[in-house]
C-alpha positions as YAML, in Angstrom:
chain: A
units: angstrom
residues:
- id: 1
  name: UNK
  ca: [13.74, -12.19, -9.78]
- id: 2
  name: UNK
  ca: [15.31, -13.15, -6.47]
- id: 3
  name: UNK
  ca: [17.36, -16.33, -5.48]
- id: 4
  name: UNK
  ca: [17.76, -15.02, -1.87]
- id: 5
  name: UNK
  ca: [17.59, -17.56, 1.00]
- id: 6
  name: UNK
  ca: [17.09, -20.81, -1.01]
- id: 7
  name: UNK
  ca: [16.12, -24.18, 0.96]
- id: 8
  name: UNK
  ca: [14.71, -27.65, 0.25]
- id: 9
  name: UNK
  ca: [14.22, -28.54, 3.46]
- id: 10
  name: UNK
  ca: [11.16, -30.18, 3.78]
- id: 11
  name: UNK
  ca: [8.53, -29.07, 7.22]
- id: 12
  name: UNK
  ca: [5.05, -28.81, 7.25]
- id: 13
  name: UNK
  ca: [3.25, -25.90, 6.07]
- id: 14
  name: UNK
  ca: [-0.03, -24.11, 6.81]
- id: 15
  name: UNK
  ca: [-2.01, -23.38, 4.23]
- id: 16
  name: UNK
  ca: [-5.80, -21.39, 3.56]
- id: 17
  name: UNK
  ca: [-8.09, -22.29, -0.10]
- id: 18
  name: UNK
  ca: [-8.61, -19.32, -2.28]
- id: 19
  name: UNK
  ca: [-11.79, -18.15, -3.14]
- id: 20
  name: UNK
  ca: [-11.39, -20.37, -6.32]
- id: 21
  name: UNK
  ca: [-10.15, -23.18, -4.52]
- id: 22
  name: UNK
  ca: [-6.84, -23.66, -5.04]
- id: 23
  name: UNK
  ca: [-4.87, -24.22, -1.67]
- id: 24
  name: UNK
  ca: [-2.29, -21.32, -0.71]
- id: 25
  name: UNK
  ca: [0.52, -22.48, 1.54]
- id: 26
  name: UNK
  ca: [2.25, -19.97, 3.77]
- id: 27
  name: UNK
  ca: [3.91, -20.26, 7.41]
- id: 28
  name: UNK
  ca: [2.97, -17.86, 10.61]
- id: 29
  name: UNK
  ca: [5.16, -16.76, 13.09]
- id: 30
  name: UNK
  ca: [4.89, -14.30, 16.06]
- id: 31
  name: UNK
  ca: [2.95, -12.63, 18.50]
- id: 32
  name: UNK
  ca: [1.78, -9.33, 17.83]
- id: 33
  name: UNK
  ca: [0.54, -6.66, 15.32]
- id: 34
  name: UNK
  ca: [0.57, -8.63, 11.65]
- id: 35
  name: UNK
  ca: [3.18, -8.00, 8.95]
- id: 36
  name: UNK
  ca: [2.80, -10.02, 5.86]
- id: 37
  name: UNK
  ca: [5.95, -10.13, 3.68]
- id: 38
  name: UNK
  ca: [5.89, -11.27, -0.02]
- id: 39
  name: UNK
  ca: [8.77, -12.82, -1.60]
- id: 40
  name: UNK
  ca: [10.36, -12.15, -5.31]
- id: 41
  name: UNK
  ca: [9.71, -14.28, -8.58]
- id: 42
  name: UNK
  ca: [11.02, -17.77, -8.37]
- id: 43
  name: UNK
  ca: [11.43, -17.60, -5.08]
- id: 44
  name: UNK
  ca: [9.53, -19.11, -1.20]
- id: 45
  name: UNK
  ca: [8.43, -17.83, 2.08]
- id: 46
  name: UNK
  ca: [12.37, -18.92, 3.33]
- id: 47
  name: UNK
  ca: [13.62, -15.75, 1.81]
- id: 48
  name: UNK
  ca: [12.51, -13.75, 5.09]
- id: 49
  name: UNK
  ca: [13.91, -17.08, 7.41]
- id: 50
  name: UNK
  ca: [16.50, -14.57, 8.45]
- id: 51
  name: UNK
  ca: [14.11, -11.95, 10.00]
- id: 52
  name: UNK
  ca: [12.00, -14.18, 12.02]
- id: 53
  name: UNK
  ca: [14.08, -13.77, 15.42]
- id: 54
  name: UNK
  ca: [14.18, -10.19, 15.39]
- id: 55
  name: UNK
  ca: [10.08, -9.64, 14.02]
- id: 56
  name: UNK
  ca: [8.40, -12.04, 16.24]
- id: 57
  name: UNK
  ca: [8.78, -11.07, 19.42]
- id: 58
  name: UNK
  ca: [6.50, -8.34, 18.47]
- id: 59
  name: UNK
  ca: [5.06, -9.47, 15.26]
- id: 60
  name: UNK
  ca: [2.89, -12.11, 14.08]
- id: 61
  name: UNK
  ca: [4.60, -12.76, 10.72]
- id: 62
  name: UNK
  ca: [2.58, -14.27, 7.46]
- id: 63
  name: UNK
  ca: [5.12, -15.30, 5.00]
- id: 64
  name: UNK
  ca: [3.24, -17.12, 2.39]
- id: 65
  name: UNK
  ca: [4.70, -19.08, -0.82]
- id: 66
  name: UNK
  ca: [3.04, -17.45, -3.88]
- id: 67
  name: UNK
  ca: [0.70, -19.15, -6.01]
- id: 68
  name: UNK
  ca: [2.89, -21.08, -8.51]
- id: 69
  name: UNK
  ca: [6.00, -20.72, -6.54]
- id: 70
  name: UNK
  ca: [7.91, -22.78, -3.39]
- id: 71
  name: UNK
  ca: [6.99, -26.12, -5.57]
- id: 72
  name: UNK
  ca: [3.60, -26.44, -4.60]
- id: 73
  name: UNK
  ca: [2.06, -27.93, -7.71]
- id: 74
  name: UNK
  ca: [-1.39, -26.32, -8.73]
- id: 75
  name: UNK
  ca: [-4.68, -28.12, -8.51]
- id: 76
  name: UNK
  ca: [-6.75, -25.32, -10.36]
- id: 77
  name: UNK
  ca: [-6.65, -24.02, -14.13]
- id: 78
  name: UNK
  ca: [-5.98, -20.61, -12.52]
- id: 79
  name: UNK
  ca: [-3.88, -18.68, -14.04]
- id: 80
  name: UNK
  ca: [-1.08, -17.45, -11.98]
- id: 81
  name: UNK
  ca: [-1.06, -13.59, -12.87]
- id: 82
  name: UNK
  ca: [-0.10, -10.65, -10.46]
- id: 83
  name: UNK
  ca: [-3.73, -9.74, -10.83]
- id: 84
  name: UNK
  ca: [-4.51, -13.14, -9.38]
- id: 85
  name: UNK
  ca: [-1.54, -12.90, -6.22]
- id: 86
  name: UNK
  ca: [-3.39, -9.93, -5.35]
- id: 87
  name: UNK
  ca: [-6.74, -10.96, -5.01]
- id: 88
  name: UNK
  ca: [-4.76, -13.95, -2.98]
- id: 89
  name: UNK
  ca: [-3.47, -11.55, -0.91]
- id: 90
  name: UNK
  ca: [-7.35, -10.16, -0.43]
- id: 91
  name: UNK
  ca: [-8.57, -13.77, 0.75]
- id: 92
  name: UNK
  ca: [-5.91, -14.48, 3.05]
- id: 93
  name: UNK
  ca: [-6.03, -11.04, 4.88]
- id: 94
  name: UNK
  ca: [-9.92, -12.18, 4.91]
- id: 95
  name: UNK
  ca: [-9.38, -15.23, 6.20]
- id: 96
  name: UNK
  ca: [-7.02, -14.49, 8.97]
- id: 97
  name: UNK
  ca: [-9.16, -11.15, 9.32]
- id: 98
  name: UNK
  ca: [-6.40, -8.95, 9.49]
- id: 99
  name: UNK
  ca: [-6.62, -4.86, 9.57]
- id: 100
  name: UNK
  ca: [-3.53, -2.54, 10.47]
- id: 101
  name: UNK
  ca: [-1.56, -4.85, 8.55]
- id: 102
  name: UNK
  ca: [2.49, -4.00, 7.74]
- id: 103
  name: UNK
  ca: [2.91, -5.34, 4.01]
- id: 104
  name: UNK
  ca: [6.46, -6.04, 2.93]
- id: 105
  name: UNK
  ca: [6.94, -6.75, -0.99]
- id: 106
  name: UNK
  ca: [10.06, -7.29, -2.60]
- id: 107
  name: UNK
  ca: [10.18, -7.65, -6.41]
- id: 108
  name: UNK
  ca: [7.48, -9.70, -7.27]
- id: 109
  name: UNK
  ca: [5.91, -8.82, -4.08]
- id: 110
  name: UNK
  ca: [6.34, -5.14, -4.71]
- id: 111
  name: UNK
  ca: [4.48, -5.75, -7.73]
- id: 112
  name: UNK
  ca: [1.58, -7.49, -6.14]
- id: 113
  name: UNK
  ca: [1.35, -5.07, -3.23]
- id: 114
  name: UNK
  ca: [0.71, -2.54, -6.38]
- id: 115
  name: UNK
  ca: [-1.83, -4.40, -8.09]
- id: 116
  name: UNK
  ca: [-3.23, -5.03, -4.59]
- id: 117
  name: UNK
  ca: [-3.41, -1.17, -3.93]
- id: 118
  name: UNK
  ca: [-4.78, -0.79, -7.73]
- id: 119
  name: UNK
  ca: [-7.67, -3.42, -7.03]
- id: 120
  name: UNK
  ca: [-8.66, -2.41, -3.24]
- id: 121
  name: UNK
  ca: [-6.56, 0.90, -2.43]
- id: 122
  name: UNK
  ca: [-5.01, 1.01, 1.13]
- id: 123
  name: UNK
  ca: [-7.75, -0.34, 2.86]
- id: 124
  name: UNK
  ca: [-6.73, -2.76, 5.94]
- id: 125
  name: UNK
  ca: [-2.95, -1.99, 5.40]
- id: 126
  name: UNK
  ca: [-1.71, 0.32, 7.72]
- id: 127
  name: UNK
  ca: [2.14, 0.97, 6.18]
- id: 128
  name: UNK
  ca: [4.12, -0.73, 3.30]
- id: 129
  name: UNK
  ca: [8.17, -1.24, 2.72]
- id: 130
  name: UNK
  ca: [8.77, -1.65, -1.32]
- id: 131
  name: UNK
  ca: [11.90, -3.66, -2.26]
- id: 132
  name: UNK
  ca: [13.94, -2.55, -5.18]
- id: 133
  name: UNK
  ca: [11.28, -2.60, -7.98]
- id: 134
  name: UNK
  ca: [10.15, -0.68, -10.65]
- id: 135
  name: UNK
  ca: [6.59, 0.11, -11.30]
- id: 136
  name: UNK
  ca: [6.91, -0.87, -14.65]
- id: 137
  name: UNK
  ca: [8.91, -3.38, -16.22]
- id: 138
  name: UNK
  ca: [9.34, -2.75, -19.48]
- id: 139
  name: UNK
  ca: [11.05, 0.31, -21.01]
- id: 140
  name: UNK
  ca: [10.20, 1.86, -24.30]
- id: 141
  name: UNK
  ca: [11.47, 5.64, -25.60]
- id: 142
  name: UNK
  ca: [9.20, 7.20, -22.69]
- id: 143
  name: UNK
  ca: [9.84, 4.89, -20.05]
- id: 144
  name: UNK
  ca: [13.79, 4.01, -19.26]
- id: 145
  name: UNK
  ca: [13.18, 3.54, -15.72]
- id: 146
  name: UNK
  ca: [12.48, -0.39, -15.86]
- id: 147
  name: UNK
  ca: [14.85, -3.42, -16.21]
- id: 148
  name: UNK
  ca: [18.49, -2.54, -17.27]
- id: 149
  name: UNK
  ca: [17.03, 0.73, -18.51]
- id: 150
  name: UNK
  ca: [16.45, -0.72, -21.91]
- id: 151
  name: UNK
  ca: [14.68, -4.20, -21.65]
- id: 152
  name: UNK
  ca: [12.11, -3.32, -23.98]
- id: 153
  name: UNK
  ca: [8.92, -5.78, -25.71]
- id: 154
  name: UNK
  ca: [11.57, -7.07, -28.05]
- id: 155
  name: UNK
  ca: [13.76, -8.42, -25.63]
- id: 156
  name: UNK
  ca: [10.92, -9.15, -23.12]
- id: 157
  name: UNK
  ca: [9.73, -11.46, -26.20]
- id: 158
  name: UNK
  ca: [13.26, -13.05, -26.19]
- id: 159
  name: UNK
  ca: [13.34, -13.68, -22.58]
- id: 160
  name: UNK
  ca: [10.32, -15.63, -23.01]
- id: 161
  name: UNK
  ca: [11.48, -18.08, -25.52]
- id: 162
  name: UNK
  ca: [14.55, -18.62, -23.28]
- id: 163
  name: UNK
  ca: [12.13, -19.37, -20.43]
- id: 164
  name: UNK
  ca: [10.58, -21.85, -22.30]
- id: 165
  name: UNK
  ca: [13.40, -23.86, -23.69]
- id: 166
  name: UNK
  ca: [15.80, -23.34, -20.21]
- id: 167
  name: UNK
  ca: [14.25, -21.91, -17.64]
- id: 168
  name: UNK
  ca: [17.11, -22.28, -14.69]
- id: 169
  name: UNK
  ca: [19.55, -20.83, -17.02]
- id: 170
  name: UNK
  ca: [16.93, -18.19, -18.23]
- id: 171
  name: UNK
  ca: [16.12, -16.95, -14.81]
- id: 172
  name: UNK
  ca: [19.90, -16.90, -13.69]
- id: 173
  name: UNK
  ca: [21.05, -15.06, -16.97]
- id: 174
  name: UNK
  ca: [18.94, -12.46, -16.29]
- id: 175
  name: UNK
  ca: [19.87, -11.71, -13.07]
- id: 176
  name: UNK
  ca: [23.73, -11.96, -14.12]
- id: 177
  name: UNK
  ca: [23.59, -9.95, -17.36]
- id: 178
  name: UNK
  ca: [22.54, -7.03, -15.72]
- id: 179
  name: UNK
  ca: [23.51, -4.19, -14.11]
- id: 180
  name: UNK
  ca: [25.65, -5.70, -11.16]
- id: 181
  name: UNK
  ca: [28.93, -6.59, -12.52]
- id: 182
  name: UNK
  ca: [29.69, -8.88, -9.38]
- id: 183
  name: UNK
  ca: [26.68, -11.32, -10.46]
- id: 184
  name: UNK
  ca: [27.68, -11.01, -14.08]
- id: 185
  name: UNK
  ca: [31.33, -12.51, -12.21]
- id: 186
  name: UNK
  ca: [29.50, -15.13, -10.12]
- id: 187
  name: UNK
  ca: [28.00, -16.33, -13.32]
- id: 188
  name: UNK
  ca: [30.69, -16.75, -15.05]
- id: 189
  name: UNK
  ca: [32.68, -18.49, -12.34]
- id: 190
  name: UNK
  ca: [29.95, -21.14, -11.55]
- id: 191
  name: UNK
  ca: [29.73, -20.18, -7.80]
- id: 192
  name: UNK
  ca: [28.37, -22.46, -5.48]
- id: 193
  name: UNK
  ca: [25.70, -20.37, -4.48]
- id: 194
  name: UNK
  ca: [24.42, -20.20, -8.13]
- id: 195
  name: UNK
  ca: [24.57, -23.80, -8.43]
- id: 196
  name: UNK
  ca: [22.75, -24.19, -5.64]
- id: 197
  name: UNK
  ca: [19.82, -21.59, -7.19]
- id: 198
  name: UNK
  ca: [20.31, -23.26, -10.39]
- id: 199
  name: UNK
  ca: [19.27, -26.64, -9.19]
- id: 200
  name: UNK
  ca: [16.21, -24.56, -7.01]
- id: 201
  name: UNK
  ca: [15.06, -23.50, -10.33]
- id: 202
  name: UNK
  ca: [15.54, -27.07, -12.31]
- id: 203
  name: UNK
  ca: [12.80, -28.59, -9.32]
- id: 204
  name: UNK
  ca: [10.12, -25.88, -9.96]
- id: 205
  name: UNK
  ca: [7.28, -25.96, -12.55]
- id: 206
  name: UNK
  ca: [8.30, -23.51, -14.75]
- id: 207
  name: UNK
  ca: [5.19, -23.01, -16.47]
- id: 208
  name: UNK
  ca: [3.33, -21.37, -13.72]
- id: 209
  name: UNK
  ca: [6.05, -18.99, -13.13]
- id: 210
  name: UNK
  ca: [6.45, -18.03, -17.14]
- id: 211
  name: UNK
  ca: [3.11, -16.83, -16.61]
- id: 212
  name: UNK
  ca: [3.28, -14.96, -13.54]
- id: 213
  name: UNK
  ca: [6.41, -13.36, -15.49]
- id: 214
  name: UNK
  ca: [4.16, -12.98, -18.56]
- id: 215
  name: UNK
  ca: [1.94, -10.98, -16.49]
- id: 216
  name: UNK
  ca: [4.98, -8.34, -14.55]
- id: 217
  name: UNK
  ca: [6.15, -7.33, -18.08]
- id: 218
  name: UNK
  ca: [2.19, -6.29, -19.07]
- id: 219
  name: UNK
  ca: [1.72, -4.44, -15.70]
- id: 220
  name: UNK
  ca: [2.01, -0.90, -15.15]
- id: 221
  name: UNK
  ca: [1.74, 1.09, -11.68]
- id: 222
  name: UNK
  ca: [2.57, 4.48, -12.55]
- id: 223
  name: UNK
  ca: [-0.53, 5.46, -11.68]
- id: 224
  name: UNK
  ca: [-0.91, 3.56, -8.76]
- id: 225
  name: UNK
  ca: [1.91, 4.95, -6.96]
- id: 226
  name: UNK
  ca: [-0.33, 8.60, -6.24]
- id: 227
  name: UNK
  ca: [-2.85, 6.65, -5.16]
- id: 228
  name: UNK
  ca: [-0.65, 5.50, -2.06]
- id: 229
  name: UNK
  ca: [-1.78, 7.15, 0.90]
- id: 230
  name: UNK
  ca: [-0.36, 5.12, 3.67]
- id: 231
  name: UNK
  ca: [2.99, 5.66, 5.13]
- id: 232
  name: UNK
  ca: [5.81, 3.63, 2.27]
- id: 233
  name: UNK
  ca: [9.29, 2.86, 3.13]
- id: 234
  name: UNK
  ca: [11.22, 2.09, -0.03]
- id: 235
  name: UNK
  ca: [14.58, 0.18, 0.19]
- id: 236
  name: UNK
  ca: [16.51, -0.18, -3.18]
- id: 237
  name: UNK
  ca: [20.35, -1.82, -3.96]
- id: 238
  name: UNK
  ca: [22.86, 0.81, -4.96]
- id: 239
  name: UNK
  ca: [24.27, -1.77, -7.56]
- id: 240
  name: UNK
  ca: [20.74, -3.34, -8.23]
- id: 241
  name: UNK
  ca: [20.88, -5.90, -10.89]
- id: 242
  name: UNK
  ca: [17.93, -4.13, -12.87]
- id: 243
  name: UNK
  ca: [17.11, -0.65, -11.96]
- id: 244
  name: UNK
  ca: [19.63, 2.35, -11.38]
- id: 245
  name: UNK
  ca: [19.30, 5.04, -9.02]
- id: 246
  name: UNK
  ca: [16.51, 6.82, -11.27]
- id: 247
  name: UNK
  ca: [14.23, 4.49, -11.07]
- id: 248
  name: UNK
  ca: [13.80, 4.34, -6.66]
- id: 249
  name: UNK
  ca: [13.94, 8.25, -6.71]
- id: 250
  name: UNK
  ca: [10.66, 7.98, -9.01]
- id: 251
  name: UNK
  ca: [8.88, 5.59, -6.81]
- id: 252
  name: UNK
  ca: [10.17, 8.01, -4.14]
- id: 253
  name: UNK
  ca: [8.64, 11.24, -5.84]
- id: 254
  name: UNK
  ca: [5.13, 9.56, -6.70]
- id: 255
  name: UNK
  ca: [4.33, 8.39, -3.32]
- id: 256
  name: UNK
  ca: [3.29, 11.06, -1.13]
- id: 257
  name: UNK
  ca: [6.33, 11.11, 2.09]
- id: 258
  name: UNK
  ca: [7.63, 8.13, 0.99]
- id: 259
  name: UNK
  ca: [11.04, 7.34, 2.66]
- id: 260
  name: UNK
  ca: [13.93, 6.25, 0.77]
- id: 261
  name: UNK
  ca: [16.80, 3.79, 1.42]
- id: 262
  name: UNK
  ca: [19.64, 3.07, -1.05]
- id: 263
  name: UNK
  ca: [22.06, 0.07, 0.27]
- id: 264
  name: UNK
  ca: [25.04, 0.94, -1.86]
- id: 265
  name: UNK
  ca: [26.50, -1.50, -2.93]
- id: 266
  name: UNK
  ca: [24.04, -4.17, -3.15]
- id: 267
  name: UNK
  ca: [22.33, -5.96, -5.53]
- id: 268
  name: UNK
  ca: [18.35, -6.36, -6.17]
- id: 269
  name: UNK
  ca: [18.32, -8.12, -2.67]
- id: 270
  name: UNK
  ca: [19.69, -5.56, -0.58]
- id: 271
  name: UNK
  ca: [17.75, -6.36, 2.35]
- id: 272
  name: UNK
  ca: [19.53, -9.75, 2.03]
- id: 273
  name: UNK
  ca: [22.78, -8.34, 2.20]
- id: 274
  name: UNK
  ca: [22.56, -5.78, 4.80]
- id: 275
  name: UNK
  ca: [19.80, -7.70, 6.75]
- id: 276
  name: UNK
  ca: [20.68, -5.51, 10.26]
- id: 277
  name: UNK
  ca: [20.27, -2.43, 8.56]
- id: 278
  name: UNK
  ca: [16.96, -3.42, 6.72]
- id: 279
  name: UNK
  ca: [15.76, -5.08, 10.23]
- id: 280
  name: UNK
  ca: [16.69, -1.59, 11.91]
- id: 281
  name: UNK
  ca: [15.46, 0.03, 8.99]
- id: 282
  name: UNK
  ca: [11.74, -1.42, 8.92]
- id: 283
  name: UNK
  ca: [11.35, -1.94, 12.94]
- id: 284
  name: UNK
  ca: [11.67, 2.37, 13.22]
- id: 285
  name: UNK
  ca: [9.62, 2.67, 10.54]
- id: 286
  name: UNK
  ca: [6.94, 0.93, 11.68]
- id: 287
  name: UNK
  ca: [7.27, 2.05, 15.25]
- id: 288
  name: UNK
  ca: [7.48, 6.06, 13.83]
- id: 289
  name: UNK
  ca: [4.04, 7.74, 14.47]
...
């Protein structure tokens, strides 16, 4: 559900095979204790471009492109689930043998990082930063903390039609028809930055990605927040697009000393829009005993 830092530039990319053979393609950067960061739906490794200069130095950065995502066409019946990112995630911090490892998720990389945690608790990671995402998707009359605060099965089941006849449009609608009345204005003005993520979305394979999506709005971490028992460092948007202030002050409560960080104002990619902040932001954090 992010659009942040779109490119087409074309550069070579590393890449390591899954354990079922499919090729995962990622870039590393840095010297340095490891920090992995995982990018939202629909979107590449370029969204965390803008935090290379200021991480490296001290970092070696993994920032991989998920499976079905950054245009890499699959080679492997696989099905791209969440379940299936995080056992990714497993093989490459096996193959680059990583421990004390830094784990940055936003959105659809929250939601890994939490399926992650549910299938091989903490071990390895040493502290994680959670960007503006709910632990569960969908809302129903128990649960109003997920997208809008009423996107329930109904409308998930809507969404997915759209996908299917126009995805580009699909994805951008839902970001605009929010909660974030500047992106509902964007929209309707035809920016140039939404043209620009509208074309992104027209190159991808959007079958892969409708069933990663498929497989966010069936997930539920609840549970799996409690289980956290690694330092967390949650940053949420003030004006997110999907999830109001109620929903990062229960992530907040169910992770023991998590610490919290609302960027009023900004949307579901606040560490986009106030990327100083979020650098200063995660570099004390990690550096805090």
């Amino acid at each position: 559900m992010t659009l942040s830092a779109i490119s087409t530039l074309p550069y070579v990319m590393m890449h390591f095979v899954a354990d079922d053979g499919e090729k995962i393609y990622l870039q590393v950067s840095g010297h340095g204790s490891p920090i992995i960061m995982l990018h939202g739906w629909t979107a590449s490794h370029r969204e965390w471009s803008p935090f290379l200069d200021p991480l490296t130095p001290q970092h070696r950065v993994y920032r991989w492109d998920a499976r079905g995502h950054g245009g890499h066409r699959l080679t492997r019946d696989t099905v791209p689930t969440v379940q299936r990112m995080a056992r990714d995630l497993r093989n490459l911090i096996d193959h680059y043998q990583l421990d004390d490892l830094i784990a940055v998720g936003h959105s659809l990389g929250a939601l890994t990082l939490w399926q992650y945690i549910e299938d091989y608790g903490c071990h390895r990671l040493r502290k994680l930063c959670f960007i503006d995402q709910s632990p569960k998707l969908l809302t129903d009359a128990g649960w109003l903390n997920g997208i809008y605060g009423d996107f329930d099965r109904e409308r998930s089941m809507t969404l997915l039609k759209d996908l299917r006849r126009d995805f580009a449009e699909s994805v951008l609608r839902l970001g605009a028809m929010g909660l974030n009345d500047r992106a509902r204005k964007k929209y309707d003005e035809n920016t140039r930055g939404l043209e620009r993520a509208r074309q992104w979305l027209k190159e991808q394979d959007p079958a892969p990605l409708i069933a990663c999506w498929e497989s966010l709005t069936e997930a539920d971490y609840r549970a799996t927040l409690a289980r956290i028992d690694i330092p967390a460092l949650l940053v949420y948007g003030g004006a997110s697009n999907y999830y109001r202030s109620e929903t990062a002050h229960y992530v907040q409560n169910r992770i023991a000393n998590a610490v919290l960080h609302v960027y009023e104002g900004t949307d579901h990619s606040p560490h986009q829009w106030e990327r100083d902040r979020f650098v200063r932001d995660l570099r004390a954090f990690i550096d805090s005993p």
